PDB file of C-alpha atoms in Angstrom:
ATOM      1  CA  GLN A   1    -162.302  18.019 138.662  1.00 93.00           C
ATOM      2  CA  VAL A   2    -161.953  20.041 141.823  1.00 96.00           C
ATOM      3  CA  GLN A   3    -158.449  20.659 143.078  1.00 97.00           C
ATOM      4  CA  LEU A   4    -157.185  22.580 146.065  1.00 98.00           C
ATOM      5  CA  VAL A   5    -153.409  22.723 145.987  1.00 97.00           C
ATOM      6  CA  GLU A   6    -151.586  24.074 148.996  1.00 97.00           C
ATOM      7  CA  SER A   7    -148.061  25.434 148.888  1.00 97.00           C
ATOM      8  CA  GLY A   8    -145.701  27.491 151.008  1.00 97.00           C
ATOM      9  CA  GLY A   9    -145.170  25.149 153.909  1.00 97.00           C
ATOM     10  CA  GLY A  10    -141.780  24.109 155.173  1.00 97.00           C
ATOM     11  CA  LEU A  11    -139.330  24.575 157.984  1.00 97.00           C
ATOM     12  CA  ALA A  12    -139.139  27.778 159.980  1.00 98.00           C
ATOM     13  CA  GLN A  13    -137.633  28.934 163.207  1.00 98.00           C
ATOM     14  CA  ALA A  14    -139.680  30.421 165.994  1.00 98.00           C
ATOM     15  CA  GLY A  15    -140.427  34.042 165.281  1.00 97.00           C
ATOM     16  CA  GLU A  16    -140.191  33.733 161.511  1.00 98.00           C
ATOM     17  CA  SER A  17    -142.980  34.055 158.987  1.00 98.00           C
ATOM     18  CA  LEU A  18    -144.498  31.832 156.326  1.00 98.00           C
ATOM     19  CA  ARG A  19    -147.234  32.439 153.793  1.00 98.00           C
ATOM     20  CA  LEU A  20    -149.326  29.527 152.693  1.00 98.00           C
ATOM     21  CA  SER A  21    -151.236  29.574 149.438  1.00 98.00           C
ATOM     22  CA  CYS A  22    -154.094  27.438 148.234  1.00 98.00           C
ATOM     23  CA  ALA A  23    -154.859  27.496 144.535  1.00 98.00           C
ATOM     24  CA  ALA A  24    -158.343  26.317 143.649  1.00 98.00           C
ATOM     25  CA  SER A  25    -159.566  24.964 140.342  1.00 97.00           C
ATOM     26  CA  GLY A  26    -162.734  23.278 139.187  1.00 97.00           C
ATOM     27  CA  ILE A  27    -164.989  25.392 141.395  1.00 96.00           C
ATOM     28  CA  ARG A  28    -166.555  28.818 141.126  1.00 97.00           C
ATOM     29  CA  PHE A  29    -164.134  30.142 143.682  1.00 97.00           C
ATOM     30  CA  SER A  30    -165.926  33.370 144.499  1.00 97.00           C
ATOM     31  CA  PHE A  31    -169.007  31.421 145.610  1.00 97.00           C
ATOM     32  CA  TYR A  32    -167.119  29.431 148.215  1.00 98.00           C
ATOM     33  CA  ALA A  33    -166.192  30.147 151.786  1.00 98.00           C
ATOM     34  CA  MET A  34    -162.532  29.241 152.189  1.00 98.00           C
ATOM     35  CA  ALA A  35    -160.732  28.134 155.288  1.00 98.00           C
ATOM     36  CA  TRP A  36    -157.477  26.831 156.643  1.00 98.00           C
ATOM     37  CA  HIS A  37    -157.441  24.010 159.151  1.00 98.00           C
ATOM     38  CA  ARG A  38    -154.482  22.325 160.771  1.00 98.00           C
ATOM     39  CA  GLN A  39    -153.741  19.022 162.394  1.00 98.00           C
ATOM     40  CA  ALA A  40    -150.823  18.513 164.713  1.00 96.00           C
ATOM     41  CA  PRO A  41    -149.512  15.027 165.482  1.00 92.00           C
ATOM     42  CA  GLY A  42    -151.822  13.219 167.860  1.00 94.00           C
ATOM     43  CA  LYS A  43    -154.391  16.007 167.815  1.00 96.00           C
ATOM     44  CA  GLN A  44    -157.692  16.627 166.098  1.00 97.00           C
ATOM     45  CA  ARG A  45    -157.940  18.844 163.069  1.00 97.00           C
ATOM     46  CA  GLU A  46    -158.831  22.385 164.069  1.00 97.00           C
ATOM     47  CA  LEU A  47    -159.999  25.505 162.281  1.00 98.00           C
ATOM     48  CA  VAL A  48    -157.322  28.168 161.977  1.00 98.00           C
ATOM     49  CA  ALA A  49    -159.106  30.813 159.944  1.00 98.00           C
ATOM     50  CA  ARG A  50    -162.003  31.240 157.564  1.00 98.00           C
ATOM     51  CA  VAL A  51    -163.035  33.826 154.988  1.00 98.00           C
ATOM     52  CA  THR A  52    -166.555  34.018 153.620  1.00 97.00           C
ATOM     53  CA  ARG A  53    -167.452  34.630 150.004  1.00 95.00           C
ATOM     54  CA  GLY A  54    -168.097  38.221 151.011  1.00 94.00           C
ATOM     55  CA  GLY A  55    -164.669  38.616 152.588  1.00 94.00           C
ATOM     56  CA  THR A  56    -165.590  38.424 156.253  1.00 97.00           C
ATOM     57  CA  THR A  57    -162.845  36.731 158.198  1.00 97.00           C
ATOM     58  CA  HIS A  58    -162.734  34.681 161.364  1.00 97.00           C
ATOM     59  CA  HIS A  59    -159.545  33.640 163.106  1.00 96.00           C
ATOM     60  CA  ALA A  60    -159.129  31.197 165.953  1.00 95.00           C
ATOM     61  CA  ASP A  61    -158.373  32.909 169.242  1.00 94.00           C
ATOM     62  CA  SER A  62    -155.080  31.091 169.507  1.00 89.00           C
ATOM     63  CA  VAL A  63    -153.735  32.689 166.323  1.00 91.00           C
ATOM     64  CA  LYS A  64    -155.652  35.889 165.704  1.00 86.00           C
ATOM     65  CA  ASP A  65    -152.805  38.226 166.596  1.00 91.00           C
ATOM     66  CA  ARG A  66    -150.313  36.437 164.372  1.00 97.00           C
ATOM     67  CA  ILE A  67    -152.117  34.792 161.475  1.00 96.00           C
ATOM     68  CA  THR A  68    -154.237  36.384 158.757  1.00 97.00           C
ATOM     69  CA  ILE A  69    -156.365  34.796 156.070  1.00 98.00           C
ATOM     70  CA  SER A  70    -157.094  36.553 152.802  1.00 98.00           C
ATOM     71  CA  ARG A  71    -158.429  35.671 149.386  1.00 98.00           C
ATOM     72  CA  ASP A  72    -157.874  36.789 145.824  1.00 98.00           C
ATOM     73  CA  ASN A  73    -160.937  35.958 143.792  1.00 97.00           C
ATOM     74  CA  ALA A  74    -159.252  37.043 140.571  1.00 97.00           C
ATOM     75  CA  LYS A  75    -156.543  34.429 141.057  1.00 98.00           C
ATOM     76  CA  ASN A  76    -158.648  31.778 142.827  1.00 98.00           C
ATOM     77  CA  ILE A  77    -156.190  31.700 145.695  1.00 98.00           C
ATOM     78  CA  VAL A  78    -156.600  31.869 149.444  1.00 98.00           C
ATOM     79  CA  TYR A  79    -153.636  32.818 151.586  1.00 98.00           C
ATOM     80  CA  LEU A  80    -152.615  32.289 155.174  1.00 98.00           C
ATOM     81  CA  GLN A  81    -149.999  34.745 156.382  1.00 98.00           C
ATOM     82  CA  MET A  82    -148.358  33.397 159.507  1.00 98.00           C
ATOM     83  CA  ASN A  83    -146.111  35.669 161.528  1.00 98.00           C
ATOM     84  CA  SER A  84    -144.239  35.184 164.792  1.00 97.00           C
ATOM     85  CA  LEU A  85    -144.399  31.435 164.329  1.00 97.00           C
ATOM     86  CA  LYS A  86    -144.296  29.230 167.399  1.00 96.00           C
ATOM     87  CA  PRO A  87    -143.367  25.560 167.754  1.00 96.00           C
ATOM     88  CA  GLU A  88    -147.015  24.852 168.570  1.00 95.00           C
ATOM     89  CA  ASP A  89    -147.894  25.985 165.052  1.00 96.00           C
ATOM     90  CA  THR A  90    -146.254  22.812 163.781  1.00 97.00           C
ATOM     91  CA  ALA A  91    -148.930  20.883 161.897  1.00 98.00           C
ATOM     92  CA  VAL A  92    -150.202  19.878 158.510  1.00 98.00           C
ATOM     93  CA  TYR A  93    -152.234  22.773 157.157  1.00 98.00           C
ATOM     94  CA  TYR A  94    -155.252  21.998 154.998  1.00 98.00           C
ATOM     95  CA  CYS A  95    -157.212  24.220 152.662  1.00 98.00           C
ATOM     96  CA  HIS A  96    -161.002  23.812 152.727  1.00 98.00           C
ATOM     97  CA  ALA A  97    -163.720  25.096 150.416  1.00 98.00           C
ATOM     98  CA  SER A  98    -167.406  25.002 151.271  1.00 97.00           C
ATOM     99  CA  TYR A  99    -170.632  26.092 149.614  1.00 97.00           C
ATOM    100  CA  ILE A 100    -174.149  24.916 150.479  1.00 93.00           C
ATOM    101  CA  GLY A 101    -173.492  21.251 151.047  1.00 88.00           C
ATOM    102  CA  TYR A 102    -170.427  21.004 148.885  1.00 95.00           C
ATOM    103  CA  GLU A 103    -167.040  20.841 150.490  1.00 96.00           C
ATOM    104  CA  TYR A 104    -163.547  20.024 149.343  1.00 98.00           C
ATOM    105  CA  TRP A 105    -160.195  19.550 151.021  1.00 98.00           C
ATOM    106  CA  GLY A 106    -156.665  19.959 149.837  1.00 98.00           C
ATOM    107  CA  GLN A 107    -154.010  17.374 150.573  1.00 97.00           C
ATOM    108  CA  GLY A 108    -152.215  19.560 153.071  1.00 97.00           C
ATOM    109  CA  THR A 109    -148.850  21.188 153.467  1.00 98.00           C
ATOM    110  CA  GLN A 110    -146.513  20.556 156.369  1.00 98.00           C
ATOM    111  CA  VAL A 111    -145.364  23.434 158.549  1.00 98.00           C
ATOM    112  CA  THR A 112    -142.636  22.694 161.064  1.00 98.00           C
ATOM    113  CA  VAL A 113    -141.460  25.353 163.491  1.00 98.00           C
ATOM    114  CA  SER A 114    -138.330  24.789 165.525  1.00 97.00           C
ATOM    115  CA  SER A 115    -137.555  26.572 168.766  1.00 92.00           C
TER     116      SER A 115
END
Protein backbone atom coordinates (compact mmCIF):
# COMPACT_ATOMS: atom_id res chain seq x y z
CA GLN A 1 0.00 0.00 0.00
CA VAL A 2 1.43 3.32 -1.06
CA GLN A 3 1.45 6.07 1.52
CA LEU A 4 2.71 9.62 1.36
CA VAL A 5 2.45 11.23 4.77
CA GLU A 6 3.09 14.93 5.08
CA SER A 7 4.05 16.64 8.31
CA GLY A 8 5.46 19.93 9.51
CA GLY A 9 2.64 22.26 8.62
CA GLY A 10 1.04 24.65 11.05
CA LEU A 11 0.78 28.28 11.99
CA ALA A 12 3.57 30.74 11.34
CA GLN A 13 4.02 34.45 11.27
CA ALA A 14 5.25 36.30 8.22
CA GLY A 15 9.00 36.05 7.97
CA GLU A 16 9.28 32.78 9.87
CA SER A 17 10.31 29.40 8.52
CA LEU A 18 8.73 25.97 8.31
CA ARG A 19 10.04 22.67 7.02
CA LEU A 20 7.59 20.23 5.57
CA SER A 21 8.37 16.54 5.33
CA CYS A 22 6.79 13.82 3.27
CA ALA A 23 7.53 10.25 4.25
CA ALA A 24 6.90 7.72 1.51
CA SER A 25 6.24 4.02 1.87
CA GLY A 26 5.12 1.29 -0.48
CA ILE A 27 7.08 2.66 -3.44
CA ARG A 28 10.66 2.40 -4.62
CA PHE A 29 11.28 5.96 -3.58
CA SER A 30 14.51 6.52 -5.46
CA PHE A 31 12.76 5.77 -8.76
CA TYR A 32 10.18 8.50 -8.30
CA ALA A 33 10.20 12.18 -9.06
CA MET A 34 8.84 13.96 -6.00
CA ALA A 35 7.06 17.25 -5.81
CA TRP A 36 5.20 19.61 -3.55
CA HIS A 37 2.03 21.28 -4.72
CA ARG A 38 -0.21 23.67 -2.85
CA GLN A 39 -3.80 24.78 -3.01
CA ALA A 40 -4.99 27.99 -1.46
CA PRO A 41 -8.68 28.57 -0.72
CA GLY A 42 -10.58 29.29 -3.90
CA LYS A 43 -7.56 28.67 -6.10
CA GLN A 44 -6.31 25.84 -8.26
CA ARG A 45 -3.62 23.50 -7.06
CA GLU A 46 -0.21 24.68 -8.22
CA LEU A 47 3.27 23.20 -8.37
CA VAL A 48 5.63 24.62 -5.78
CA ALA A 49 8.75 22.57 -6.39
CA ARG A 50 9.88 19.30 -7.89
CA VAL A 51 12.94 17.09 -7.59
CA THR A 52 13.74 14.38 -10.11
CA ARG A 53 15.02 10.93 -9.27
CA GLY A 54 18.45 12.23 -10.20
CA GLY A 55 18.21 15.19 -7.84
CA THR A 56 17.53 17.97 -10.32
CA THR A 57 15.25 20.55 -8.79
CA HIS A 58 12.72 22.98 -10.16
CA HIS A 59 11.06 25.70 -8.13
CA ALA A 60 8.16 27.91 -9.10
CA ASP A 61 9.22 31.46 -9.86
CA SER A 62 7.04 32.78 -7.09
CA VAL A 63 8.97 30.88 -4.41
CA LYS A 64 12.42 30.12 -5.76
CA ASP A 65 14.25 32.60 -3.56
CA ARG A 66 12.58 31.39 -0.38
CA ILE A 67 11.64 27.74 -0.73
CA THR A 68 13.87 24.74 -1.36
CA ILE A 69 12.98 21.14 -2.09
CA SER A 70 15.32 18.29 -1.23
CA ARG A 71 15.15 14.53 -0.91
CA ASP A 72 16.76 11.87 1.22
CA ASN A 73 16.61 8.58 -0.62
CA ALA A 74 18.01 6.70 2.36
CA LYS A 75 15.07 7.80 4.49
CA ASN A 76 12.42 7.92 1.75
CA ILE A 77 11.61 11.50 2.65
CA VAL A 78 11.21 14.65 0.60
CA TYR A 79 11.47 18.01 2.31
CA LEU A 80 10.26 21.50 1.59
CA GLN A 81 12.18 24.18 3.45
CA MET A 82 10.18 27.38 3.47
CA ASN A 83 11.83 30.58 4.63
CA SER A 84 10.62 34.17 4.82
CA LEU A 85 7.04 32.97 4.79
CA LYS A 86 4.36 35.28 3.44
CA PRO A 87 0.61 35.29 4.01
CA GLU A 88 0.18 34.27 0.37
CA ASP A 89 1.96 31.02 1.20
CA THR A 90 -1.13 30.00 3.15
CA ALA A 91 -2.42 26.81 1.56
CA VAL A 92 -2.72 23.08 1.92
CA TYR A 93 0.56 21.57 0.79
CA TYR A 94 0.48 18.20 -0.95
CA CYS A 95 3.26 15.72 -1.59
CA HIS A 96 3.26 14.05 -5.01
CA ALA A 97 5.20 11.08 -6.37
CA SER A 98 5.37 10.20 -10.05
CA TYR A 99 7.06 7.55 -12.15
CA ILE A 100 6.16 6.54 -15.71
CA GLY A 101 2.40 6.62 -15.48
CA TYR A 102 2.17 6.01 -11.77
CA GLU A 103 1.38 8.87 -9.48
CA TYR A 104 0.38 9.23 -5.86
CA TRP A 105 -0.73 12.07 -3.64
CA GLY A 106 -0.53 12.66 0.06
CA GLN A 107 -3.47 13.96 2.03
CA GLY A 108 -1.93 17.36 2.56
CA THR A 109 -0.77 19.50 5.43
CA GLN A 110 -2.11 22.94 6.20
CA VAL A 111 0.23 25.92 6.32
CA THR A 112 -1.20 29.18 7.60
CA VAL A 113 0.88 32.34 7.63
CA SER A 114 -0.34 35.38 9.49
CA SER A 115 0.80 38.91 8.77
